[in-house]
Short mmCIF file of C-alpha atoms in Angstrom, two decimals:
data_model
loop_
_atom_site.label_atom_id
_atom_site.label_comp_id
_atom_site.label_asym_id
_atom_site.label_seq_id
_atom_site.Cartn_x
_atom_site.Cartn_y
_atom_site.Cartn_z
CA MET A 1 134.13 163.72 142.02
CA LYS A 2 137.77 162.65 141.86
CA LYS A 3 136.79 159.00 142.53
CA LEU A 4 134.26 159.10 139.69
CA PHE A 5 136.87 160.52 137.30
CA TYR A 6 139.45 157.87 138.23
CA GLY A 7 136.85 155.11 138.03
CA LEU A 8 135.74 156.28 134.58
CA ALA A 9 139.36 156.58 133.38
CA TYR A 10 140.10 153.06 134.64
CA CYS A 11 137.08 151.66 132.75
CA ILE A 12 138.13 153.38 129.52
CA ILE A 13 141.68 152.02 129.81
CA LEU A 14 140.33 148.54 130.57
CA LEU A 15 138.00 148.60 127.56
CA ALA A 16 140.76 149.86 125.27
CA SER A 17 143.11 147.08 126.36
CA CYS A 18 140.42 144.47 125.76
CA GLN A 19 139.89 145.78 122.24
CA THR A 20 143.63 145.55 121.49
CA GLU A 21 143.79 141.96 122.73
CA LYS A 22 140.92 140.94 120.46
CA LYS A 23 142.62 142.35 117.37
CA ASP A 24 145.94 140.61 118.03
CA SER A 25 144.67 137.19 119.10
CA LEU A 26 143.60 134.48 116.70
CA GLU A 27 140.05 133.26 116.97
CA PHE A 28 140.14 129.53 117.62
CA LYS A 29 137.29 127.33 116.57
CA ASN A 30 137.90 123.61 116.44
CA VAL A 31 137.10 121.93 113.12
CA ASN A 32 135.22 118.70 113.65
CA GLN A 33 133.38 117.16 110.69
CA VAL A 34 131.73 113.78 110.36
CA LEU A 35 129.98 112.27 107.35
CA THR A 36 129.05 108.86 106.06
CA LYS A 37 129.89 107.43 102.64
CA SER A 38 130.04 104.05 101.00
CA PHE A 39 133.70 103.00 101.11
CA SER A 40 134.67 99.52 102.36
CA ASN A 41 131.42 98.01 101.15
CA LEU A 42 129.10 99.37 98.47
CA ASN A 43 126.03 98.34 100.52
CA THR A 44 126.92 100.06 103.81
CA LEU A 45 128.07 103.49 104.96
CA ASP A 46 131.40 104.07 106.68
CA THR A 47 131.97 107.11 108.89
CA PHE A 48 134.62 109.63 107.86
CA LYS A 49 135.80 112.04 110.56
CA ILE A 50 138.21 114.96 110.45
CA GLU A 51 139.23 116.92 113.52
CA LEU A 52 141.66 119.81 113.79
CA THR A 53 143.15 120.24 117.25
CA GLY A 54 145.68 122.64 118.71
CA ARG A 55 145.71 126.33 119.54
CA LYS A 56 148.98 127.32 117.89
CA ALA A 57 149.80 126.72 114.24
CA ALA A 58 152.96 124.78 115.16
CA ASP A 59 150.98 122.43 117.42
CA ILE A 60 147.95 121.79 115.22
CA VAL A 61 147.21 118.20 114.24
CA LEU A 62 144.64 117.12 111.68
CA HIS A 63 143.15 113.78 112.79
CA PHE A 64 141.51 111.76 110.00
CA THR A 65 139.71 108.48 110.66
CA ILE A 66 137.39 106.10 108.87
CA VAL A 67 135.18 103.76 110.87
CA SER A 68 133.37 100.87 109.19
CA ALA A 69 129.62 100.39 109.41
CA ALA A 70 130.36 97.63 111.95
CA GLY A 71 132.07 100.20 114.21
CA ARG A 72 135.69 99.16 113.61
CA GLU A 73 138.31 101.83 112.90
CA ILE A 74 139.74 100.88 109.51
CA PHE A 75 141.93 103.92 108.89
CA ALA A 76 143.59 106.60 111.00
CA GLU A 77 146.09 109.27 110.06
CA ASN A 78 147.40 112.22 112.04
CA LEU A 79 148.78 114.98 109.87
CA LYS A 80 150.97 117.52 111.64
CA GLY A 81 150.10 121.11 110.82
CA LYS A 82 153.74 122.14 110.58
CA ASP A 83 154.35 119.42 107.96
CA LEU A 84 151.38 120.62 105.90
CA VAL A 85 152.62 124.22 106.13
CA ASN A 86 156.18 123.23 105.17
CA ASN A 87 154.96 121.23 102.15
CA THR A 88 152.81 123.91 100.59
CA ASP A 89 153.30 125.95 97.45
CA PRO A 90 156.38 128.19 97.95
CA ASN A 91 154.47 131.09 96.36
CA ILE A 92 152.06 131.16 99.31
CA ASP A 93 153.40 133.35 102.10
CA LEU A 94 152.88 131.50 105.36
CA SER A 95 155.56 133.27 107.37
CA LYS A 96 153.02 134.63 109.90
CA GLU A 97 151.35 132.31 112.37
CA LYS A 98 147.95 133.87 111.62
CA ASP A 99 148.28 132.91 107.93
CA GLN A 100 149.41 129.37 108.85
CA PHE A 101 146.40 129.01 111.12
CA ILE A 102 144.00 130.19 108.40
CA TYR A 103 145.68 127.87 105.86
CA LEU A 104 145.33 124.82 108.14
CA LYS A 105 141.69 125.58 108.90
CA THR A 106 141.04 125.88 105.16
CA ILE A 107 142.62 122.47 104.54
CA ALA A 108 140.48 120.93 107.29
CA ASN A 109 137.29 122.62 106.10
CA ASP A 110 137.89 121.47 102.51
CA PHE A 111 139.02 117.94 103.43
CA PHE A 112 135.64 116.39 102.67
CA ALA A 113 135.06 118.26 99.42
CA GLU A 114 132.83 116.23 97.11
CA ASP A 115 135.60 115.74 94.51
CA ASN A 116 137.77 113.94 97.10
CA PHE A 117 135.27 111.06 97.19
CA LEU A 118 135.96 108.90 94.17
CA GLU A 119 133.04 106.76 93.03
CA PRO A 120 134.38 104.33 91.91
CA ALA A 121 138.01 104.52 93.02
CA VAL A 122 139.24 103.32 89.63
CA MET A 123 137.33 103.67 86.39
CA PRO A 124 137.15 100.54 84.17
CA GLU A 125 139.17 102.23 81.41
CA ASP A 126 141.97 103.47 83.74
CA LYS A 127 145.41 101.90 83.48
CA ALA A 128 147.83 101.52 86.38
CA ASP A 129 150.99 103.57 85.90
CA ASN A 130 154.15 104.23 87.94
CA ASN A 131 152.08 106.17 90.51
CA ALA A 132 150.18 103.02 91.49
CA PRO A 133 152.27 101.36 94.23
CA ASP A 134 150.14 98.21 94.24
CA LYS A 135 149.10 97.27 90.70
CA GLU A 136 147.18 94.21 91.88
CA LEU A 137 145.06 96.33 94.24
CA TYR A 138 144.52 98.83 91.42
CA GLU A 139 143.15 96.08 89.17
CA ASP A 140 141.03 94.61 91.99
CA LEU A 141 139.46 98.03 92.58
CA LYS A 142 138.67 98.29 88.89
CA LYS A 143 136.77 94.98 89.07
CA SER A 144 135.03 95.52 92.44
CA GLY A 145 133.89 99.08 91.80
CA LEU A 146 134.67 100.04 95.42
CA ASN A 147 134.95 103.73 96.15
CA GLY A 148 138.09 105.65 96.98
CA PHE A 149 139.10 108.82 98.76
CA LYS A 150 141.92 111.26 98.03
CA TYR A 151 143.61 113.80 100.24
CA ARG A 152 146.55 116.15 99.94
CA LEU A 153 149.75 115.86 101.97
CA GLY A 154 151.46 118.84 100.41
CA LYS A 155 151.98 120.84 97.27
CA GLU A 156 152.84 117.80 95.16
CA THR A 157 151.45 114.81 97.00
CA ASN A 158 147.92 113.44 96.79
CA LEU A 159 147.20 110.07 98.37
CA TYR A 160 144.40 107.94 96.97
CA ILE A 161 143.15 105.32 99.40
CA ALA A 162 140.64 102.49 99.10
CA TRP A 163 139.58 99.32 100.87
CA ASP A 164 141.63 96.25 99.94
CA ASP A 165 139.08 93.45 100.21
CA LYS A 166 141.77 90.74 100.13
CA GLU A 167 143.85 92.16 102.99
CA LYS A 168 140.83 93.66 104.80
CA LYS A 169 142.43 97.06 105.29
CA VAL A 170 142.67 100.51 103.73
CA LYS A 171 145.66 100.97 101.45
CA VAL A 172 147.13 103.60 99.18
CA TYR A 173 146.37 102.64 95.59
CA TYR A 174 147.67 105.77 93.90
CA LYS A 175 150.14 108.49 94.90
CA CYS A 176 150.62 111.46 92.69
CA CYS A 177 151.03 115.17 92.21
#
């Protein structure tokens, strides 16, 4: 009878400790999204991929790539999670790792929101201003009608990228708030 009591007590303690661990640990689920959109050529589809890797908020990296329809990587950017957390709105409390983790997963999940795909990149009536680092590219995009993509680097920085047909590479054509 004593053995049964001790065995039952051990099982209860083991179950209770497992429940505590579940509450305190962060659930990790890798974010990995792929979709195709017209980007470097209006007649073909390029592949956009976003992947969030890392198990701790401080180590998370958001990998963003674009691969042409021909299979060539035309753009790659690795955004460090700690940089994204440090460049966020100061009114958002991200002092706890759990909140940082949730914030970074939200950024990754929303990365391919429909309004980030700009079709076309530059509207015919738009005028290049001081936020356009390459005015010639801006004007070329207006004429070609190629599409663009925007993504956020922090609370006040959005990068707008598009294919530069002259230089055959992806470039920033607008950088703003």
